[in-house]
mmCIF file of C-alpha atoms in Angstrom:
data_model
loop_
_atom_site.group_PDB
_atom_site.id
_atom_site.type_symbol
_atom_site.label_atom_id
_atom_site.label_comp_id
_atom_site.label_asym_id
_atom_site.label_seq_id
_atom_site.Cartn_x
_atom_site.Cartn_y
_atom_site.Cartn_z
ATOM 1 C CA MET A 1 57.308 175.238 -84.665
ATOM 2 C CA ARG A 2 56.684 178.811 -85.765
ATOM 3 C CA PHE A 3 58.648 179.933 -88.813
ATOM 4 C CA SER A 4 59.346 183.617 -89.342
ATOM 5 C CA LEU A 5 58.836 185.137 -92.776
ATOM 6 C CA ASP A 6 62.301 186.640 -93.189
ATOM 7 C CA LYS A 7 62.357 187.512 -96.886
ATOM 8 C CA ILE A 8 60.035 188.216 -99.793
ATOM 9 C CA TYR A 9 60.987 187.929 -103.440
ATOM 10 C CA LEU A 10 58.876 190.563 -105.162
ATOM 11 C CA TYR A 11 58.377 190.044 -108.902
ATOM 12 C CA PHE A 12 57.353 193.651 -109.371
ATOM 13 C CA THR A 13 56.345 193.491 -113.036
ATOM 14 C CA ASN A 14 55.723 190.889 -115.710
ATOM 15 C CA TYR A 15 57.196 193.171 -118.381
ATOM 16 C CA CYS A 16 60.793 193.441 -119.567
ATOM 17 C CA ASN A 17 62.604 195.511 -122.179
ATOM 18 C CA LEU A 18 64.802 192.512 -123.086
ATOM 19 C CA ARG A 19 63.859 189.117 -124.523
ATOM 20 C CA CYS A 20 66.232 186.725 -122.732
ATOM 21 C CA VAL A 21 65.851 183.177 -123.994
ATOM 22 C CA HIS A 22 66.445 181.663 -120.536
ATOM 23 C CA CYS A 23 63.778 183.713 -118.706
ATOM 24 C CA TRP A 24 62.069 181.399 -116.224
ATOM 25 C CA ILE A 25 59.305 183.944 -115.497
ATOM 26 C CA CYS A 26 58.238 184.255 -119.189
ATOM 27 C CA THR A 27 57.979 188.041 -119.142
ATOM 28 C CA LYS A 28 56.221 190.108 -121.800
ATOM 29 C CA TYR A 29 58.268 192.481 -123.943
ATOM 30 C CA LYS A 30 57.867 196.207 -123.323
ATOM 31 C CA ASN A 31 60.536 198.523 -124.644
ATOM 32 C CA LYS A 32 60.041 201.636 -122.515
ATOM 33 C CA ILE A 33 58.785 202.960 -119.184
ATOM 34 C CA SER A 34 55.028 203.261 -119.150
ATOM 35 C CA HIS A 35 53.362 206.624 -118.502
ATOM 36 C CA LYS A 36 50.413 204.658 -117.199
ATOM 37 C CA ASP A 37 50.302 201.812 -114.737
ATOM 38 C CA ASN A 38 50.680 198.429 -116.383
ATOM 39 C CA ILE A 39 47.131 197.224 -115.991
ATOM 40 C CA LYS A 40 48.168 193.593 -115.468
ATOM 41 C CA ASP A 41 50.683 194.450 -112.744
ATOM 42 C CA ILE A 42 49.170 194.747 -109.307
ATOM 43 C CA LYS A 43 48.889 198.214 -107.762
ATOM 44 C CA VAL A 44 51.661 199.157 -105.380
ATOM 45 C CA TYR A 45 49.021 199.791 -102.700
ATOM 46 C CA TYR A 46 48.295 196.055 -102.422
ATOM 47 C CA ILE A 47 51.999 195.227 -102.296
ATOM 48 C CA ILE A 48 52.635 197.658 -99.453
ATOM 49 C CA ASN A 49 49.626 196.325 -97.560
ATOM 50 C CA ALA A 50 50.965 192.758 -97.923
ATOM 51 C CA LEU A 51 54.451 193.806 -96.796
ATOM 52 C CA LEU A 52 52.957 195.545 -93.778
ATOM 53 C CA GLN A 53 51.287 192.257 -92.818
ATOM 54 C CA ALA A 54 54.552 190.395 -93.455
ATOM 55 C CA LYS A 55 56.352 192.693 -90.993
ATOM 56 C CA GLU A 56 54.227 191.160 -88.250
ATOM 57 C CA LEU A 57 55.617 187.755 -89.277
ATOM 58 C CA GLY A 58 59.235 188.895 -89.035
ATOM 59 C CA LEU A 59 59.946 190.373 -92.479
ATOM 60 C CA LYS A 60 63.502 191.713 -92.654
ATOM 61 C CA SER A 61 64.317 192.002 -96.352
ATOM 62 C CA VAL A 62 62.763 192.300 -99.806
ATOM 63 C CA LYS A 63 64.380 191.529 -103.146
ATOM 64 C CA ILE A 64 62.731 193.424 -105.990
ATOM 65 C CA THR A 65 63.019 191.754 -109.359
ATOM 66 C CA GLY A 66 60.837 191.400 -112.419
ATOM 67 C CA GLY A 67 60.629 191.463 -115.334
ATOM 68 C CA GLU A 68 62.548 194.685 -115.306
ATOM 69 C CA PRO A 69 61.540 196.584 -112.142
ATOM 70 C CA PHE A 70 62.465 200.016 -113.517
ATOM 71 C CA LEU A 71 59.697 199.771 -116.100
ATOM 72 C CA ARG A 72 57.334 200.775 -113.280
ATOM 73 C CA ARG A 73 57.360 204.423 -112.231
ATOM 74 C CA ASP A 74 55.733 203.630 -108.879
ATOM 75 C CA ILE A 75 58.860 201.788 -107.776
ATOM 76 C CA VAL A 76 59.787 205.082 -106.115
ATOM 77 C CA GLU A 77 56.761 204.873 -103.819
ATOM 78 C CA LEU A 78 57.636 201.284 -102.929
ATOM 79 C CA LEU A 79 61.290 202.069 -102.169
ATOM 80 C CA GLU A 80 60.328 204.993 -99.956
ATOM 81 C CA TRP A 81 57.986 202.768 -97.948
ATOM 82 C CA LEU A 82 60.647 200.070 -97.539
ATOM 83 C CA LYS A 83 63.196 202.611 -96.302
ATOM 84 C CA ASN A 84 60.754 204.202 -93.873
ATOM 85 C CA ASN A 85 59.898 200.767 -92.484
ATOM 86 C CA LYS A 86 63.562 199.776 -92.136
ATOM 87 C CA ILE A 87 63.297 196.776 -94.460
ATOM 88 C CA LYS A 88 66.547 195.855 -96.178
ATOM 89 C CA THR A 89 66.104 196.151 -99.942
ATOM 90 C CA SER A 90 67.950 194.660 -102.895
ATOM 91 C CA ILE A 91 67.162 194.947 -106.597
ATOM 92 C CA GLU A 92 67.787 192.697 -109.600
ATOM 93 C CA THR A 93 67.837 194.570 -112.906
ATOM 94 C CA ASN A 94 69.277 194.332 -116.397
ATOM 95 C CA GLY A 95 70.682 197.824 -115.806
ATOM 96 C CA SER A 96 69.715 199.196 -119.209
ATOM 97 C CA LEU A 97 67.131 201.715 -117.920
ATOM 98 C CA ILE A 98 69.232 203.196 -115.124
ATOM 99 C CA THR A 99 69.547 207.001 -115.192
ATOM 100 C CA LYS A 100 71.032 209.590 -112.852
ATOM 101 C CA GLU A 101 67.561 210.126 -111.422
ATOM 102 C CA ILE A 102 67.121 206.433 -110.702
ATOM 103 C CA VAL A 103 70.521 206.227 -108.987
ATOM 104 C CA LYS A 104 69.520 209.167 -106.807
ATOM 105 C CA VAL A 105 66.320 207.325 -105.835
ATOM 106 C CA LEU A 106 68.316 204.181 -104.981
ATOM 107 C CA LYS A 107 70.737 206.146 -102.836
ATOM 108 C CA ASN A 108 68.101 208.241 -101.075
ATOM 109 C CA ASN A 109 66.149 205.103 -100.204
ATOM 110 C CA LYS A 110 69.207 203.169 -99.026
ATOM 111 C CA VAL A 111 68.918 200.228 -101.403
ATOM 112 C CA SER A 112 71.639 197.956 -100.042
ATOM 113 C CA HIS A 113 72.436 195.709 -102.999
ATOM 114 C CA ILE A 114 72.077 195.853 -106.792
ATOM 115 C CA SER A 115 72.450 192.827 -109.074
ATOM 116 C CA ILE A 116 72.911 193.601 -112.777
ATOM 117 C CA SER A 117 72.673 190.990 -115.534
ATOM 118 C CA LEU A 118 75.445 190.864 -118.141
ATOM 119 C CA ASP A 119 76.030 187.726 -120.188
ATOM 120 C CA GLY A 120 79.315 188.482 -121.862
ATOM 121 C CA PRO A 121 82.282 190.858 -122.043
ATOM 122 C CA ASP A 122 81.208 192.206 -125.436
ATOM 123 C CA ALA A 123 78.025 193.251 -127.208
ATOM 124 C CA GLU A 124 77.880 190.287 -129.602
ATOM 125 C CA THR A 125 77.981 187.682 -126.824
ATOM 126 C CA HIS A 126 75.563 189.493 -124.489
ATOM 127 C CA GLU A 127 73.010 190.473 -127.126
ATOM 128 C CA LYS A 128 72.872 186.990 -128.661
ATOM 129 C CA ILE A 129 71.325 185.901 -125.366
ATOM 130 C CA ARG A 130 69.382 189.047 -124.429
ATOM 131 C CA LYS A 131 67.965 189.507 -127.959
ATOM 132 C CA VAL A 132 67.969 193.330 -128.017
ATOM 133 C CA LYS A 133 70.505 195.380 -129.951
ATOM 134 C CA GLY A 134 72.220 198.080 -127.932
ATOM 135 C CA SER A 135 71.447 196.441 -124.591
ATOM 136 C CA PHE A 136 75.129 195.802 -123.818
ATOM 137 C CA SER A 137 76.101 199.482 -124.060
ATOM 138 C CA ASP A 138 72.923 200.538 -122.213
ATOM 139 C CA THR A 139 73.769 198.218 -119.320
ATOM 140 C CA LEU A 140 77.374 199.428 -119.155
ATOM 141 C CA GLU A 141 76.100 202.996 -119.103
ATOM 142 C CA GLY A 142 73.881 202.130 -116.141
ATOM 143 C CA ILE A 143 76.786 200.534 -114.282
ATOM 144 C CA ASN A 144 78.980 203.547 -114.951
ATOM 145 C CA LEU A 145 76.315 205.843 -113.513
ATOM 146 C CA ILE A 146 75.955 203.860 -110.302
ATOM 147 C CA LYS A 147 79.658 203.633 -109.468
ATOM 148 C CA PRO A 148 80.358 207.372 -108.987
ATOM 149 C CA LEU A 149 76.896 208.425 -107.814
ATOM 150 C CA TYR A 150 76.349 205.645 -105.265
ATOM 151 C CA PRO A 151 79.822 204.222 -104.535
ATOM 152 C CA ASP A 152 78.803 202.675 -101.199
ATOM 153 C CA VAL A 153 76.183 200.319 -102.608
ATOM 154 C CA SER A 154 76.999 196.614 -102.860
ATOM 155 C CA MET A 155 76.882 195.647 -106.529
ATOM 156 C CA GLU A 156 77.346 192.408 -108.432
ATOM 157 C CA ILE A 157 77.179 191.236 -112.029
ATOM 158 C CA ILE A 158 75.088 188.142 -112.806
ATOM 159 C CA PHE A 159 76.318 186.065 -115.747
ATOM 160 C CA THR A 160 74.161 183.231 -117.120
ATOM 161 C CA LEU A 161 76.256 180.353 -118.429
ATOM 162 C CA TYR A 162 75.407 178.952 -121.870
ATOM 163 C CA ARG A 163 77.450 176.910 -124.271
ATOM 164 C CA SER A 164 77.618 179.983 -126.527
ATOM 165 C CA ASN A 165 79.347 182.155 -123.902
ATOM 166 C CA SER A 166 81.239 179.488 -121.961
ATOM 167 C CA ASP A 167 84.446 180.108 -123.902
ATOM 168 C CA LYS A 168 84.333 183.733 -122.702
ATOM 169 C CA ILE A 169 84.154 182.866 -119.001
ATOM 170 C CA LEU A 170 87.674 183.982 -118.038
ATOM 171 C CA ASP A 171 87.373 187.060 -120.254
ATOM 172 C CA MET A 172 84.168 187.834 -118.354
ATOM 173 C CA CYS A 173 85.894 187.458 -114.979
ATOM 174 C CA LYS A 174 88.605 189.873 -116.058
ATOM 175 C CA PHE A 175 86.117 192.277 -117.640
ATOM 176 C CA VAL A 176 83.972 192.549 -114.503
ATOM 177 C CA GLU A 177 87.034 193.075 -112.332
ATOM 178 C CA ASP A 178 88.411 195.702 -114.729
ATOM 179 C CA ILE A 179 85.201 197.772 -114.690
ATOM 180 C CA GLY A 180 85.439 198.002 -110.925
ATOM 181 C CA ILE A 181 82.746 195.543 -109.773
ATOM 182 C CA LYS A 182 83.917 193.362 -106.894
ATOM 183 C CA LYS A 183 81.569 190.406 -107.307
ATOM 184 C CA LEU A 184 80.562 188.174 -110.193
ATOM 185 C CA LYS A 185 77.806 185.593 -109.829
ATOM 186 C CA ILE A 186 77.744 182.815 -112.419
ATOM 187 C CA ASN A 187 74.360 181.139 -112.852
ATOM 188 C CA THR A 188 73.648 177.854 -114.573
ATOM 189 C CA ILE A 189 70.361 177.604 -116.434
ATOM 190 C CA LEU A 190 67.192 176.205 -114.879
ATOM 191 C CA GLN A 191 64.948 174.767 -117.579
ATOM 192 C CA ILE A 192 61.840 176.498 -116.314
ATOM 193 C CA GLY A 193 59.534 178.800 -118.259
ATOM 194 C CA ARG A 194 61.029 180.069 -121.514
ATOM 195 C CA ALA A 195 64.229 178.113 -120.916
ATOM 196 C CA LYS A 196 62.322 174.866 -121.493
ATOM 197 C CA SER A 197 62.703 175.498 -125.230
ATOM 198 C CA LEU A 198 66.501 175.461 -125.042
ATOM 199 C CA SER A 199 68.150 172.523 -126.780
ATOM 200 C CA LYS A 200 71.037 170.332 -125.655
ATOM 201 C CA ASN A 201 73.220 172.377 -127.994
ATOM 202 C CA ASP A 202 72.474 175.483 -125.897
ATOM 203 C CA LEU A 203 73.228 173.836 -122.565
ATOM 204 C CA LEU A 204 76.375 172.460 -120.988
ATOM 205 C CA SER A 205 76.676 168.992 -119.522
ATOM 206 C CA ILE A 206 77.301 168.443 -115.804
ATOM 207 C CA LYS A 207 80.891 167.464 -116.552
ATOM 208 C CA GLU A 208 81.461 170.580 -118.677
ATOM 209 C CA ILE A 209 80.028 172.842 -115.965
ATOM 210 C CA LEU A 210 82.254 171.262 -113.308
ATOM 211 C CA ASN A 211 85.306 171.670 -115.547
ATOM 212 C CA ILE A 212 84.469 175.351 -116.091
ATOM 213 C CA TYR A 213 84.017 175.771 -112.350
ATOM 214 C CA LYS A 214 87.529 174.370 -111.757
ATOM 215 C CA GLU A 215 88.883 176.720 -114.408
ATOM 216 C CA VAL A 216 87.270 179.710 -112.701
ATOM 217 C CA LEU A 217 88.568 178.625 -109.282
ATOM 218 C CA GLN A 218 92.073 178.364 -110.673
ATOM 219 C CA TRP A 219 91.856 181.813 -112.243
ATOM 220 C CA GLU A 220 90.487 183.341 -109.043
ATOM 221 C CA SER A 221 93.326 181.933 -106.936
ATOM 222 C CA SER A 222 96.069 182.501 -109.513
ATOM 223 C CA SER A 223 97.127 185.950 -108.360
ATOM 224 C CA LEU A 224 96.957 188.254 -105.392
ATOM 225 C CA LYS A 225 95.496 190.750 -107.831
ATOM 226 C CA HIS A 226 92.122 189.050 -107.427
ATOM 227 C CA LYS A 227 92.032 189.098 -103.619
ATOM 228 C CA ASP A 228 89.302 191.792 -103.529
ATOM 229 C CA PHE A 229 87.310 190.170 -106.325
ATOM 230 C CA SER A 230 84.784 187.475 -105.463
ATOM 231 C CA ILE A 231 83.184 184.902 -107.756
ATOM 232 C CA ALA A 232 80.062 182.991 -106.694
ATOM 233 C CA PHE A 233 79.561 180.035 -109.039
ATOM 234 C CA GLU A 234 75.991 178.766 -108.600
ATOM 235 C CA ILE A 235 76.380 175.025 -108.408
ATOM 236 C CA PRO A 236 75.257 172.907 -105.427
ATOM 237 C CA PRO A 237 77.413 173.191 -102.279
ATOM 238 C CA ALA A 238 78.384 169.492 -102.433
ATOM 239 C CA PHE A 239 80.782 170.399 -105.255
ATOM 240 C CA LYS A 240 82.361 173.357 -103.457
ATOM 241 C CA PRO A 241 85.211 173.695 -100.972
ATOM 242 C CA LEU A 242 84.389 174.429 -97.351
ATOM 243 C CA LYS A 243 85.799 177.951 -97.589
ATOM 244 C CA ASP A 244 83.039 178.904 -100.048
ATOM 245 C CA MET A 245 80.452 178.122 -97.383
ATOM 246 C CA LEU A 246 82.410 180.062 -94.776
ATOM 247 C CA TYR A 247 82.622 183.133 -97.017
ATOM 248 C CA ASN A 248 78.980 183.017 -98.136
ATOM 249 C CA LYS A 249 79.764 182.008 -101.710
ATOM 250 C CA VAL A 250 77.172 179.233 -101.762
ATOM 251 C CA GLY A 251 73.689 180.172 -102.930
ATOM 252 C CA ILE A 252 71.056 178.661 -100.643
ATOM 253 C CA CYS A 253 67.311 179.117 -100.993
ATOM 254 C CA ASN A 254 65.959 179.554 -97.480
ATOM 255 C CA ILE A 255 62.623 178.101 -98.580
ATOM 256 C CA LYS A 256 61.228 177.712 -95.063
ATOM 257 C CA ASN A 257 61.460 181.458 -94.359
ATOM 258 C CA THR A 258 60.690 182.938 -97.775
ATOM 259 C CA LEU A 259 57.722 183.759 -100.012
ATOM 260 C CA GLY A 260 57.361 185.086 -103.524
ATOM 261 C CA ILE A 261 54.810 187.693 -104.624
ATOM 262 C CA LEU A 262 54.223 187.740 -108.378
ATOM 263 C CA SER A 263 53.374 190.721 -110.537
ATOM 264 C CA ASP A 264 49.619 190.061 -110.362
ATOM 265 C CA GLY A 265 49.621 189.621 -106.579
ATOM 266 C CA THR A 266 49.797 185.833 -106.611
ATOM 267 C CA VAL A 267 51.739 184.339 -103.716
ATOM 268 C CA SER A 268 53.988 181.357 -104.392
ATOM 269 C CA ILE A 269 57.125 179.783 -102.925
ATOM 270 C CA CYS A 270 59.047 181.989 -105.410
ATOM 271 C CA GLY A 271 58.651 183.000 -109.058
ATOM 272 C CA ILE A 272 57.808 179.401 -110.005
ATOM 273 C CA GLY A 273 54.110 180.186 -109.518
ATOM 274 C CA GLN A 274 54.285 182.198 -112.743
ATOM 275 C CA THR A 275 54.595 179.018 -114.825
ATOM 276 C CA VAL A 276 53.468 176.239 -112.444
ATOM 277 C CA PRO A 277 49.853 176.990 -111.377
ATOM 278 C CA GLU A 278 49.701 174.253 -108.716
ATOM 279 C CA LEU A 279 52.328 176.145 -106.695
ATOM 280 C CA LYS A 280 50.133 179.225 -106.353
ATOM 281 C CA LEU A 281 49.155 179.758 -102.714
ATOM 282 C CA GLY A 282 46.663 182.625 -102.956
ATOM 283 C CA ASN A 283 46.581 186.296 -103.912
ATOM 284 C CA ILE A 284 47.314 189.347 -101.759
ATOM 285 C CA VAL A 285 44.130 191.053 -102.992
ATOM 286 C CA ASP A 286 41.915 188.310 -101.579
ATOM 287 C CA HIS A 287 44.036 186.680 -98.860
ATOM 288 C CA LYS A 288 46.025 187.934 -95.921
ATOM 289 C CA ILE A 289 49.703 187.027 -95.891
ATOM 290 C CA LYS A 290 49.318 185.833 -92.300
ATOM 291 C CA GLU A 291 46.651 183.335 -93.365
ATOM 292 C CA ILE A 292 48.701 182.009 -96.271
ATOM 293 C CA TRP A 293 51.840 181.758 -94.146
ATOM 294 C CA GLY A 294 50.118 180.030 -91.259
ATOM 295 C CA ASP A 295 47.484 177.839 -92.902
ATOM 296 C CA ASN A 296 48.698 176.706 -96.327
ATOM 297 C CA LYS A 297 49.208 172.922 -96.476
ATOM 298 C CA LEU A 298 51.953 173.077 -99.093
ATOM 299 C CA LEU A 299 54.023 175.386 -96.886
ATOM 300 C CA ALA A 300 53.391 173.062 -93.942
ATOM 301 C CA ASN A 301 54.720 170.150 -96.013
ATOM 302 C CA ILE A 302 57.850 172.120 -96.884
ATOM 303 C CA ARG A 303 58.511 172.954 -93.229
ATOM 304 C CA ASN A 304 57.781 169.474 -91.910
ATOM 305 C CA ASP A 305 59.163 167.242 -94.671
ATOM 306 C CA ILE A 306 62.230 169.005 -96.090
ATOM 307 C CA PRO A 307 64.910 167.718 -95.894
ATOM 308 C CA LYS A 308 63.814 164.428 -94.280
ATOM 309 C CA LYS A 309 61.699 163.316 -97.277
ATOM 310 C CA LEU A 310 64.167 164.348 -99.988
ATOM 311 C CA GLU A 311 64.721 161.622 -102.552
ATOM 312 C CA GLY A 312 67.597 160.292 -104.646
ATOM 313 C CA ILE A 313 71.098 161.518 -103.954
ATOM 314 C CA CYS A 314 69.721 164.283 -101.731
ATOM 315 C CA SER A 315 68.503 161.649 -99.256
ATOM 316 C CA ILE A 316 72.057 160.442 -98.607
ATOM 317 C CA CYS A 317 73.980 163.717 -98.956
ATOM 318 C CA ILE A 318 75.637 164.997 -95.763
ATOM 319 C CA LEU A 319 74.730 168.574 -96.716
ATOM 320 C CA LYS A 320 70.986 168.087 -97.075
ATOM 321 C CA THR A 321 70.166 169.924 -93.840
ATOM 322 C CA PHE A 322 72.305 172.833 -95.081
ATOM 323 C CA CYS A 323 71.092 173.262 -98.661
ATOM 324 C CA LEU A 324 67.626 171.624 -98.261
ATOM 325 C CA GLY A 325 67.970 170.068 -101.698
ATOM 326 C CA ARG A 326 68.761 173.497 -103.138
ATOM 327 C CA CYS A 327 66.137 174.860 -105.577
ATOM 328 C CA ARG A 328 62.812 173.157 -104.833
ATOM 329 C CA ALA A 329 61.146 175.068 -107.672
ATOM 330 C CA GLU A 330 63.495 173.390 -110.146
ATOM 331 C CA ALA A 331 62.885 169.996 -108.541
ATOM 332 C CA TYR A 332 59.122 170.411 -108.825
ATOM 333 C CA ASN A 333 59.382 171.655 -112.396
ATOM 334 C CA VAL A 334 61.342 168.546 -113.408
ATOM 335 C CA SER A 335 59.510 165.902 -111.380
ATOM 336 C CA GLY A 336 56.152 167.220 -110.170
ATOM 337 C CA THR A 337 57.160 166.789 -106.531
ATOM 338 C CA LEU A 338 58.877 169.077 -104.038
ATOM 339 C CA PHE A 339 60.931 166.171 -102.710
ATOM 340 C CA ALA A 340 62.774 165.036 -105.836
ATOM 341 C CA ALA A 341 66.550 165.190 -105.820
ATOM 342 C CA ASN A 342 68.211 168.277 -107.230
ATOM 343 C CA SER A 343 68.631 167.400 -110.907
ATOM 344 C CA PHE A 344 72.248 168.634 -111.115
ATOM 345 C CA CYS A 345 73.251 166.490 -108.139
ATOM 346 C CA GLN A 346 71.252 163.466 -109.315
ATOM 347 C CA GLN A 347 72.752 163.554 -112.805
ATOM 348 C CA ALA A 348 76.224 163.974 -111.333
ATOM 349 C CA TYR A 349 75.628 160.984 -109.038
ATOM 350 C CA GLU A 350 74.414 158.795 -111.895
ATOM 351 C CA GLN A 351 77.456 159.796 -113.975
ATOM 352 C CA GLY A 352 79.901 159.079 -111.151
ATOM 353 C CA LEU A 353 80.701 162.766 -110.654
ATOM 354 C CA PHE A 354 79.164 163.357 -107.228
ATOM 355 C CA PRO A 355 81.813 163.713 -104.484
ATOM 356 C CA GLU A 356 81.919 160.519 -102.416
ATOM 357 C CA THR A 357 83.043 162.557 -99.400
ATOM 358 C CA LYS A 358 79.584 164.172 -99.340
ATOM 359 C CA ILE A 359 77.654 160.879 -99.104
ATOM 360 C CA PHE A 360 76.606 159.307 -95.799
ATOM 361 C CA LYS A 361 78.572 156.129 -95.161
ATOM 362 C CA ARG A 362 76.418 153.291 -93.876
#
């Protein structure tokens, strides 16, 4: 069976102007836009050449992330190429470097979606996690530039859930709605990369996360006021109501139709190749995307053996053909195999918290 390469996650730079303690890419700190190319980030020429090859394999969309993508001045060249080649483009950013000029570039190049990271409704909460003073006000300034200058763009706030900000979760929901953003995405932490150093005191238990999820659901449905405001809580679909799947509020990694390109040109299944060398598939300087996509044995294993070889609770979950075991990068990071059960689901199952209605009855 031939699989089309629908989407590429492009980790455009390995530099960031923030120092987030949960960063799974382990970026290097850089506090301002470089007047010279970052010598360890691959030239945009090679990226465009790889994307041109990917178009022949069915490429429809690119998500540009980082590091912080706006630390690279040549992002303008990349965005122009993507627009001219009719490739749908989204960007993940911390928002703190956004200017009027950048918003104009985003609008002129028809960037369809912008995700901005904000980890609390106030500076103290956000900056405790992002580790840079003034970053909260800088991000809000960026958001407030986008709204009037590019009102048609789809925009969401991404909130990373720690123990330290969990008591602010409903305040955060209200804050995001009040500043005029229609979608909030709540991420739980994957202990990959820098986040491996986080202690149990930093992280919430499965039970605590599920209780917070119920609290958020109740808030969201409590008033007609929130009918135009959407919250996507990133836990596995087994724990969610059917309507969340119908309204695209369940994050699924379409691993069989996706590749990641890292800041040095390395190709991996996603950003996991940054910290797990055995998941590197080649480099766009030395290898053609078509060859990697068609010939790599690891990709063949993913296509042929997921979900049928998934282990643990994932092997008996009725949703395994839908979510494919969710994040395979996280599974590999924890277990050393692409087929291990999703750790959230497995822990929930072992603690008696996994929904029995989602288990195959034999």
